Short mmCIF file of C-alpha atoms in Angstrom, two decimals:
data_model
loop_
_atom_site.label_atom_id
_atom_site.label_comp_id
_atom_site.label_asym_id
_atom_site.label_seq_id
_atom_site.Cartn_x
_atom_site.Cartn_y
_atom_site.Cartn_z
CA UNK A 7 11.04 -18.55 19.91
CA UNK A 8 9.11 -21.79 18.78
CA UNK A 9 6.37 -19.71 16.97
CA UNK A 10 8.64 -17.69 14.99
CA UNK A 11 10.50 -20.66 14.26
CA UNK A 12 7.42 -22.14 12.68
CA UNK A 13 6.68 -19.27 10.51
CA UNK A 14 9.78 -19.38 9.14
CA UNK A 15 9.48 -22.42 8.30
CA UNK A 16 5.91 -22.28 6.78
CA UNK A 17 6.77 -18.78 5.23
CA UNK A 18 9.91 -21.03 2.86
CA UNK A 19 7.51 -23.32 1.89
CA UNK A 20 4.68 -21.05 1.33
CA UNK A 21 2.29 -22.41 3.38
CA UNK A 22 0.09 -19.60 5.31
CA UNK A 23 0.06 -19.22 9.24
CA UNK A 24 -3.36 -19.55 11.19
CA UNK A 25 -5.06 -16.86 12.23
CA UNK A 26 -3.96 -17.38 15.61
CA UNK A 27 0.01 -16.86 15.01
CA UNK A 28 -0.57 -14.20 12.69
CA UNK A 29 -2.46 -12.54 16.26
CA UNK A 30 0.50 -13.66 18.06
CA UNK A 31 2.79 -11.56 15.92
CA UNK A 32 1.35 -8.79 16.70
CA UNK A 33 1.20 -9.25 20.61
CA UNK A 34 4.84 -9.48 20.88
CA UNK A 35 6.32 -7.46 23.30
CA UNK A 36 9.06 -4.74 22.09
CA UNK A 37 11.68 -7.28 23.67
CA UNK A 38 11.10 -9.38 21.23
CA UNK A 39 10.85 -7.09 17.90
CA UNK A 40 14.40 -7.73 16.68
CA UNK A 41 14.01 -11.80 16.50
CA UNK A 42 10.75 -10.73 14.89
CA UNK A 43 12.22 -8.79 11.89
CA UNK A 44 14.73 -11.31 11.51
CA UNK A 45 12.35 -14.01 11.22
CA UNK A 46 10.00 -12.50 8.77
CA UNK A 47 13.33 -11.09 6.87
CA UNK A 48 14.71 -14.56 6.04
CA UNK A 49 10.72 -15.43 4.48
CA UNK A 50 11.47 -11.95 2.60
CA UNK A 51 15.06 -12.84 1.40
CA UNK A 52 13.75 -16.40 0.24
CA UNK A 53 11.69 -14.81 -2.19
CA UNK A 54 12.80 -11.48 -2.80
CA UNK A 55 16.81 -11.58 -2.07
CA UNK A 56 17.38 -7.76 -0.85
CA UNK A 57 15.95 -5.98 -3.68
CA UNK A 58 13.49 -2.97 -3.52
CA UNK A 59 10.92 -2.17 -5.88
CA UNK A 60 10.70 1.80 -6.43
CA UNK A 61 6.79 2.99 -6.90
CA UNK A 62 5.86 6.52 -7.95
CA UNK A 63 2.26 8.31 -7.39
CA UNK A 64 0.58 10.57 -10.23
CA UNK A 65 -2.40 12.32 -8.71
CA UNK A 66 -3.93 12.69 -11.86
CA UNK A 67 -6.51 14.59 -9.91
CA UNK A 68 -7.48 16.21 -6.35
CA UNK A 69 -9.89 17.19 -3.67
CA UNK A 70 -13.54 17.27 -3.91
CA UNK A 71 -14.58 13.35 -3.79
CA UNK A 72 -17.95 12.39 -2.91
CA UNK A 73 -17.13 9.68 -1.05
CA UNK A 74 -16.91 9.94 2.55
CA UNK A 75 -13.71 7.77 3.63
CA UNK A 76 -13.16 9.14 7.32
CA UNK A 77 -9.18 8.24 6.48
CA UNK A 78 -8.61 10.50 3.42
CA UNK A 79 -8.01 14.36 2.88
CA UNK A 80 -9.81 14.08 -0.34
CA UNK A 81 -13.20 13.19 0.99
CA UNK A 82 -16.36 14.60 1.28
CA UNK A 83 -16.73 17.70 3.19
CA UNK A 84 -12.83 17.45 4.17
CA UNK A 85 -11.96 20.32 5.78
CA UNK A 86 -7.95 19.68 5.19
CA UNK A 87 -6.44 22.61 3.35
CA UNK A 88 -5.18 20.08 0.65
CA UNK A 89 -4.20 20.82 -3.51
CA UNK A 90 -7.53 21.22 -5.43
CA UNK A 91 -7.08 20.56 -9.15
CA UNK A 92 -9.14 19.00 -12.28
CA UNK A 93 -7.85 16.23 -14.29
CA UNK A 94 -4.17 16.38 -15.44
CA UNK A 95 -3.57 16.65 -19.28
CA UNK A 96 -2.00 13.31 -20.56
CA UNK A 97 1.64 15.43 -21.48
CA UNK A 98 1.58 17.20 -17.92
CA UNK A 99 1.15 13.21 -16.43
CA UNK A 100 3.39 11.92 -18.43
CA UNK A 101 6.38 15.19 -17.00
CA UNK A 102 5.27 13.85 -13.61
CA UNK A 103 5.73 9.64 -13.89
CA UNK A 104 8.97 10.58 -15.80
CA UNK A 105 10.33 12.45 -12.69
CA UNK A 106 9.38 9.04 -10.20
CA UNK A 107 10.89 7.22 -13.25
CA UNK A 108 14.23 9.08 -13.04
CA UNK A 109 14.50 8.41 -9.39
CA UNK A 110 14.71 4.60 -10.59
CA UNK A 111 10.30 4.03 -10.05
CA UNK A 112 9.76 0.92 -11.67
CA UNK A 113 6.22 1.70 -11.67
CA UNK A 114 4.37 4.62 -11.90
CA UNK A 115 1.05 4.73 -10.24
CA UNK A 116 -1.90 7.24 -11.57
CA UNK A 117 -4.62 7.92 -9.13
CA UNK A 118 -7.82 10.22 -9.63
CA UNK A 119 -10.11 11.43 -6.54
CA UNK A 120 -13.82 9.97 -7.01
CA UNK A 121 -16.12 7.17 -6.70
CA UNK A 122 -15.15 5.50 -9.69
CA UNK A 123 -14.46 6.84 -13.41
CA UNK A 124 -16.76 7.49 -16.16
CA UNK A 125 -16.10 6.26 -20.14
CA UNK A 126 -14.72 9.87 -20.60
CA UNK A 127 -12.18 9.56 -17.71
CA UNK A 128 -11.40 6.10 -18.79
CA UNK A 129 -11.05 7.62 -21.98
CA UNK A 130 -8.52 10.34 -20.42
CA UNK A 131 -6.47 7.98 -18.30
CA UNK A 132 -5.97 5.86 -21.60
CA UNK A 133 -4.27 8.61 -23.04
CA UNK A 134 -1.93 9.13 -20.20
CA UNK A 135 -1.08 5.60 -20.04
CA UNK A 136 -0.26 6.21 -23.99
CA UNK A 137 2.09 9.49 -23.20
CA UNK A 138 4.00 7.23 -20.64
CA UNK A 139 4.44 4.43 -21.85
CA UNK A 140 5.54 6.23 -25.11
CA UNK A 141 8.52 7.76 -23.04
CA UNK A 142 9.62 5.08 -21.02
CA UNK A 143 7.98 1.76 -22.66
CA UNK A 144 9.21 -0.27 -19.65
CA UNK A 145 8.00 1.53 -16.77
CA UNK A 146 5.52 -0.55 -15.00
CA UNK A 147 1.57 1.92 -14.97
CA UNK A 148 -0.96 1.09 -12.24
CA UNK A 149 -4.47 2.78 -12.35
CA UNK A 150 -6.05 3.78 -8.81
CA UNK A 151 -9.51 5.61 -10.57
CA UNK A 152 -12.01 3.75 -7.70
CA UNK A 153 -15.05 1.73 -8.49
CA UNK A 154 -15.10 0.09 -12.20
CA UNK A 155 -17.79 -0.21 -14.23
CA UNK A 156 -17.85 -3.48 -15.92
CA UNK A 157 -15.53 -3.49 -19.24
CA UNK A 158 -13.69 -0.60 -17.85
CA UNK A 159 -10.65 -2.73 -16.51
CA UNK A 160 -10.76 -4.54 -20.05
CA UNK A 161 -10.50 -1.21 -21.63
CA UNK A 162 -7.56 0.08 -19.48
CA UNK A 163 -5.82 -3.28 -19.86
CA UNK A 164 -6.12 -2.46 -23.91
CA UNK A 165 -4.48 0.97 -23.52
CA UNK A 166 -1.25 -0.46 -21.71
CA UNK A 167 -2.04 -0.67 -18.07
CA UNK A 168 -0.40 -3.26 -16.08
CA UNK A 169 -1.89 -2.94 -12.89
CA UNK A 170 -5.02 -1.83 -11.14
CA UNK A 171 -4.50 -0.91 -6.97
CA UNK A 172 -8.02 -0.49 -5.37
CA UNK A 173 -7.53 -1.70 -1.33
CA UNK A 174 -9.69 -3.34 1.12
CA UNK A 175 -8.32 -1.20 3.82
CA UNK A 176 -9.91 -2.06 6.72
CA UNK A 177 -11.74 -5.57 7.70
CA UNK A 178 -15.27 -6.38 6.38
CA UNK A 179 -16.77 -5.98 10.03
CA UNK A 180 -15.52 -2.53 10.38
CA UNK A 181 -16.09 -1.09 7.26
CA UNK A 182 -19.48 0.65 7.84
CA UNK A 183 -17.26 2.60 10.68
CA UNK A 184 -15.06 4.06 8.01
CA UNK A 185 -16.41 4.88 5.20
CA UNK A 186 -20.69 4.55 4.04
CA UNK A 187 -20.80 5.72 0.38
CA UNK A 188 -19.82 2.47 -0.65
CA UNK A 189 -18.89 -0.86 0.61
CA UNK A 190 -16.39 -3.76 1.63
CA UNK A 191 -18.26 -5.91 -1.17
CA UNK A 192 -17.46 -3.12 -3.69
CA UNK A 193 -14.19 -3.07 -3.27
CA UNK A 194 -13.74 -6.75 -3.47
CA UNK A 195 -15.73 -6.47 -6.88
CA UNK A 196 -13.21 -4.03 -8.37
CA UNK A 197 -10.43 -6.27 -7.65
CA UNK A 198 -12.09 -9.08 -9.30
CA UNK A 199 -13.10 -6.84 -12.58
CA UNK A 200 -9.64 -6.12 -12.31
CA UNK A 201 -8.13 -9.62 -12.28
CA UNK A 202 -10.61 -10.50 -14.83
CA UNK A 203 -9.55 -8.40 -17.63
CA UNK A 204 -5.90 -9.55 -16.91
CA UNK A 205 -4.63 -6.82 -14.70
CA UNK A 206 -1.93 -7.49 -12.27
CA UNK A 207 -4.06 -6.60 -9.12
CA UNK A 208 -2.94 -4.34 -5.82
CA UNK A 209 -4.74 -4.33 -2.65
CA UNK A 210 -3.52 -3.63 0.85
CA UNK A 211 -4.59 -2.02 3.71
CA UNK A 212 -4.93 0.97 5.90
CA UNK A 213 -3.34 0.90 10.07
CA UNK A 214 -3.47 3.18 12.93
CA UNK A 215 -7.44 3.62 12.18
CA UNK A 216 -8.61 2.77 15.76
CA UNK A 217 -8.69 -1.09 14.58
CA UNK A 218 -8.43 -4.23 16.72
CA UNK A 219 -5.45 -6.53 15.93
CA UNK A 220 -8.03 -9.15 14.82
CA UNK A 221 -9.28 -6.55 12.58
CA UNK A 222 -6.07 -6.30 11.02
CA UNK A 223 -5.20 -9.87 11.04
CA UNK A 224 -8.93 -10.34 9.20
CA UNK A 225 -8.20 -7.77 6.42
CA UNK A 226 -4.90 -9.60 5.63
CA UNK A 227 -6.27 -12.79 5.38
CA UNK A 228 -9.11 -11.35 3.20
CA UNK A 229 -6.07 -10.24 0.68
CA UNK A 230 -4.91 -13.12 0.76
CA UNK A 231 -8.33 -14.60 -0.42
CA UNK A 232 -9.10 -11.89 -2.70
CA UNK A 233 -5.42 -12.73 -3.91
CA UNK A 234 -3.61 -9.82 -4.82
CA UNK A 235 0.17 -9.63 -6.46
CA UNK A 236 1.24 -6.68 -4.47
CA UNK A 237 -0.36 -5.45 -1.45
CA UNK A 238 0.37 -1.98 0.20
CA UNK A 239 0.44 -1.30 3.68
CA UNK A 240 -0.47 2.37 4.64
CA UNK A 241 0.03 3.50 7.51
CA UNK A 242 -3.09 6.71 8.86
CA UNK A 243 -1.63 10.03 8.10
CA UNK A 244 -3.72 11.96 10.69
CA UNK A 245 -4.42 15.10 8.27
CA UNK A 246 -5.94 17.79 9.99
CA UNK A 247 -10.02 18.45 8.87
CA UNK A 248 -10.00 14.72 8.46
CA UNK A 249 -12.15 12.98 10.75
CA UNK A 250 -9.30 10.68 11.85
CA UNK A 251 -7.05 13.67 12.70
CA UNK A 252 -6.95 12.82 16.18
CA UNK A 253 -5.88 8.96 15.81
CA UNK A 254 -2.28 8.70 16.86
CA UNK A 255 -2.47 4.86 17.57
CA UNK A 256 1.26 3.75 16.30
CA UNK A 257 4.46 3.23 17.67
CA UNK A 258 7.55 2.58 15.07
CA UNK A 259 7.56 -0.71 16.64
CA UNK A 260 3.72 -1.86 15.93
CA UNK A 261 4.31 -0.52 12.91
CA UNK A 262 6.94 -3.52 12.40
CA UNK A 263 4.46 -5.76 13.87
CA UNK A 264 2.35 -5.18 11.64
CA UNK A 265 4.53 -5.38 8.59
CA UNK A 266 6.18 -8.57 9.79
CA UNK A 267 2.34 -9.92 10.07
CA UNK A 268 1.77 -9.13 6.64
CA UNK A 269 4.54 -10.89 5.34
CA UNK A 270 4.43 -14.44 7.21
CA UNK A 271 0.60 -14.63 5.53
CA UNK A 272 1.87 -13.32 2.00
CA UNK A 273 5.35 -14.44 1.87
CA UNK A 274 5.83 -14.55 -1.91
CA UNK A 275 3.80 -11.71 -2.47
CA UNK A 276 4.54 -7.87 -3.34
CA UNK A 277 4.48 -5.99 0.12
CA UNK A 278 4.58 -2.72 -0.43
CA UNK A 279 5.62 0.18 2.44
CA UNK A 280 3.42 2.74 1.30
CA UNK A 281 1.81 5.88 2.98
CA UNK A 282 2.38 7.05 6.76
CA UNK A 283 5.79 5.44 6.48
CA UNK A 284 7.86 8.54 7.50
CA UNK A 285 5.24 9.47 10.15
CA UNK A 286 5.48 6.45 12.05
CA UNK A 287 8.24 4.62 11.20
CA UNK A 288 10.54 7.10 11.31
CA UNK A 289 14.56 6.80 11.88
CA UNK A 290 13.31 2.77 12.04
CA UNK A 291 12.39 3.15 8.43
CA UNK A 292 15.47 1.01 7.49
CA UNK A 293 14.04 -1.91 9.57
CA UNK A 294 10.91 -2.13 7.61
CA UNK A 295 12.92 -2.95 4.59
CA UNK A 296 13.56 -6.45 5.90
CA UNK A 297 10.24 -7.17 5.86
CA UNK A 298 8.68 -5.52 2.67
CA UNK A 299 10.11 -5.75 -0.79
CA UNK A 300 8.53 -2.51 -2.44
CA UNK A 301 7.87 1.66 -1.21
CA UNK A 302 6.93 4.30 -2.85
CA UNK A 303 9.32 6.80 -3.92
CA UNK A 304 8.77 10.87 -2.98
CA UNK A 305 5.38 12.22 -2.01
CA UNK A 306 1.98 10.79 -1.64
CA UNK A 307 -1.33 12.07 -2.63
CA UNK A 308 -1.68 15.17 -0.44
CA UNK A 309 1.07 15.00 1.71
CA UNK A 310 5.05 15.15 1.44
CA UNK A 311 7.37 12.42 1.68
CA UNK A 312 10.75 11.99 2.70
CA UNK A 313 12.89 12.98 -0.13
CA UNK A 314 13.51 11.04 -3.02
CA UNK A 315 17.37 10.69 -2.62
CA UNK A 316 17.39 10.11 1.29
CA UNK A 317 15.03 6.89 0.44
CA UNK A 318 17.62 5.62 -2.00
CA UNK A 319 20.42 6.68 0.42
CA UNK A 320 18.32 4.61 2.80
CA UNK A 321 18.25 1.65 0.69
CA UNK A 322 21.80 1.50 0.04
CA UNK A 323 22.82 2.01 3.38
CA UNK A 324 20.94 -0.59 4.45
CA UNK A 325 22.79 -3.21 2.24
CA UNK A 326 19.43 -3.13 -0.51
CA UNK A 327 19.33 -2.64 -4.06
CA UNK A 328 16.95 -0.80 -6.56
CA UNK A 329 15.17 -3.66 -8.62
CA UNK A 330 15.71 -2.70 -12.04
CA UNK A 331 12.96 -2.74 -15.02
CA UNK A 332 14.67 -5.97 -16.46
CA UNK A 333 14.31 -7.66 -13.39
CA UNK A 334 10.48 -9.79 -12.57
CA UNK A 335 9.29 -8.77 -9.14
CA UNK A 336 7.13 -11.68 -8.10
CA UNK A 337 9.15 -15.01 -7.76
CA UNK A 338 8.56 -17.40 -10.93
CA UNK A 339 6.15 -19.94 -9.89
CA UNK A 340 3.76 -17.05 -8.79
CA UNK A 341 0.82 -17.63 -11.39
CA UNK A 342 -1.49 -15.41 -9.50
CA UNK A 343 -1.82 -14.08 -6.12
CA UNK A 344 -0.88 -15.26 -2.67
CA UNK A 345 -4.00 -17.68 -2.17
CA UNK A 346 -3.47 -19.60 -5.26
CA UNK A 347 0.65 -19.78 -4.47
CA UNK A 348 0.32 -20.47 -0.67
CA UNK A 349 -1.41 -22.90 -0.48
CA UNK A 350 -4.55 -23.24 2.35
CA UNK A 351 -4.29 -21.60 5.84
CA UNK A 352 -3.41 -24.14 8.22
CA UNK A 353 -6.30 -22.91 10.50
CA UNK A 354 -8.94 -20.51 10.85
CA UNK A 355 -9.81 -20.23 14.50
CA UNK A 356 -11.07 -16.83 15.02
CA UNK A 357 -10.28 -14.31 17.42
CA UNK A 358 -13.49 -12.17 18.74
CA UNK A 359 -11.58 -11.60 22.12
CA UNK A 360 -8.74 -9.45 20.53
CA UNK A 361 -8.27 -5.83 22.26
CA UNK A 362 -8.83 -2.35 20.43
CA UNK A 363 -5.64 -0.94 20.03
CA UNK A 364 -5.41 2.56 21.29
CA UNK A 365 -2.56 4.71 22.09
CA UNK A 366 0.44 2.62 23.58
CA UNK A 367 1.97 3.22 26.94
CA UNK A 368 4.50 4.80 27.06
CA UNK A 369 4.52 6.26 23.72
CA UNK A 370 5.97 9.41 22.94
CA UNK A 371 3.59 12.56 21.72
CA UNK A 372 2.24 12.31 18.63
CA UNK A 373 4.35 13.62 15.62
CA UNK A 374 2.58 16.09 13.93
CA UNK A 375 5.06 17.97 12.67
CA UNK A 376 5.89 15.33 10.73
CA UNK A 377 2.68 15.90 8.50
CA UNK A 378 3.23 18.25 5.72
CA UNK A 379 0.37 18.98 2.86
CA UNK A 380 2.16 18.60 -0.39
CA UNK A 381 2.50 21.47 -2.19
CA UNK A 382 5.16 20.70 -4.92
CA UNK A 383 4.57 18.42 -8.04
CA UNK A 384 1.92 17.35 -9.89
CA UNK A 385 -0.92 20.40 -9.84
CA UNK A 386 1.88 23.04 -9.31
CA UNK A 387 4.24 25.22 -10.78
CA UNK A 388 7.13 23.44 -8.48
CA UNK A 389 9.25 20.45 -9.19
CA UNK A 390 8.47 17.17 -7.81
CA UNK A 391 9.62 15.30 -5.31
CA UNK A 392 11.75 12.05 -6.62
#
């Protein structure tokens, strides 16, 4: 296939696709999926060989957000029978990241429900940082606290965090649809305040959400501008008392798609397999790890994930290997983000005239069995899940 063939191509010398192939990626036909994950696999291997970066989530705290992200169990007025709980103490955090950390996590990731964090919670989440990194000095920490304040990142930076993960999610155009508490523009300003006080910065996105494939194709390219080192890819987990309970829009092989999009525009960048994976995904889980370099290890925010030793089961038996703490994720002549490293897009035609995706033909019911509120780990008497 001539356009895979030039992705390939483009994706080992890092320059970026147009928008119009990355829209032709994702209107391949299921025929074709297989050449597609090989394709996008060889831009993975180039600059990540076959290892797998192991993440771990802290929910430092849960439930009652006043923010009104249609997408999240957390939100205002959710009606999803989720884990309520205040702020974590910095020793009871520190239990949690070391359980991810046994299971091989690399990097733990601490995340706290709200708009954004006051001095005190900065304050708080410094600490925590200071209990981990005490424990296990290499472990990788990534803040996810929401909107920052300015001198906030500069402050967590100074206590020992490495990272700072606040995602775009959805495209600028569609934004207002999601979510109206805050906006596209305020997310792109965290990321900056990030970047600016020398954290390593994650942003990704959110699929399934009723989107158009030019919506996702514009949210990936405005990563790549924002220029991120690691960008997740979530997949929706309908919750129930959610407002997007009802959108089952993914197939396992979309889901591929979607994943092998995101990596011919960011080949040298962190692409992470992140939440919804089990939901949608499913027994093609193993496939996904030819295209991304980096998942998250045990459960998610509110909901369970698979368990922590059939993911590194997974991994091996896919012919992948953990990437250990002494090992650099991003390849060496990655100063930045994937804009800088890329290089410019070799065209930015747009693409009003893409489809809404909705429900595929001739997919199967929707799965949800396969979405279980978490009940074990951090916020409860009952061991994690790593």
């Amino acid at each position: 296939m001539d356009l895979l063939n030039t992705l390939v191509e483009k994706g080992l010398r890092r320059e970026l696709p147009s928008r119009e192939e990355a829209l032709a990626v994702l209107a391949t036909s299921d025929d074709e999926l297989l050449e597609v994950v090989a394709a996008a696999g060889k831009v993975r291997r180039q600059w990540f060989g076959r290892r797998v970066k192991l993440n771990y989530l802290v929910n430092l705290k849960s439930g009652l957000c006043p923010e009104d992200c249609s997408y999240c169990s957390q939100r205002l007025g959710s009606k999803a029978e989720i884990l309520k709980y205040t702020w974590l103490k910095p020793d009871e955090a520190s239990r949690a990241a070391a359980a991810g950390v046994a299971g091989g996590a690399k990097r733990v990731c601490l995340v706290a429900s709200g708009r954004g964090p006051t001095d005190r919670d900065v304050d708080r989440v410094s600490q925590t940082i200071g209990a981990i990194k005490e424990q296990n000095a290499d472990v990788e920490v990534c803040a996810c606290l929401g909107l920052l304040s300015e001198g906030q990142a500069e402050r967590l930076k100074a206590a020992g965090a490495d990272a700072y993960n606040h995602n775009l999610n959805t495209s600028e155009a569609t934004y207002g649809d999601i979510t109206t508490t805050h906006t596209y523009a305020d997310r792109v300003e965290t990321v900056r305040h990030a970047q600016g006080a020398g954290l390593s910065a994650c942003s990704g996105l959110i699929a399934g959400m009723g989107e158009s494939d030019a919506d996702l194709v514009d949210v990936v390219f405005g990563l790549r501008e924002l220029d991120p080192d690691s960008v997740p890819v979530n997949f929706l987990i309908p919750v129930e008392g959610t407002p997007l309970a009802k959108e089952w829009n993914l197939t396992p092989q979309r889901a591929l798609r979607i994943l092998a999009m995101v990596r011919f525009v960011c080949p040298d960048v962190e692409v992470r397999l992140a939440g919804g994976r089990e939901v949608h995904l499913r027994t093609m889980q193993p496939l996904a790890l030819h295209l991304v370099n980096s998942i998250f290890l045990g459960d998610y925010l509110t909901t369970e994930g698979q368990e922590g030793k059939a993911d590194l089961d997974m991994i091996a038996d896919a012919g992948f290997e953990v990437e250990g703490t002494d090992t650099t994720t991003l390849p060496e002549h990655r100063s930045g983000g994937c804009a800088s490293a890329c290089g410019p897009a070799a065209d930015d035609a747009t693409a009003d005239d893409a489809a809404s995706v909705g429900a595929p033909a001739g997919a199967g019911p929707a799965r949800t069995d396969l979405v279980t509120v978490r009940r074990r780990g951090a916020g409860t008497d009952l061991a994690p899940n790593a």
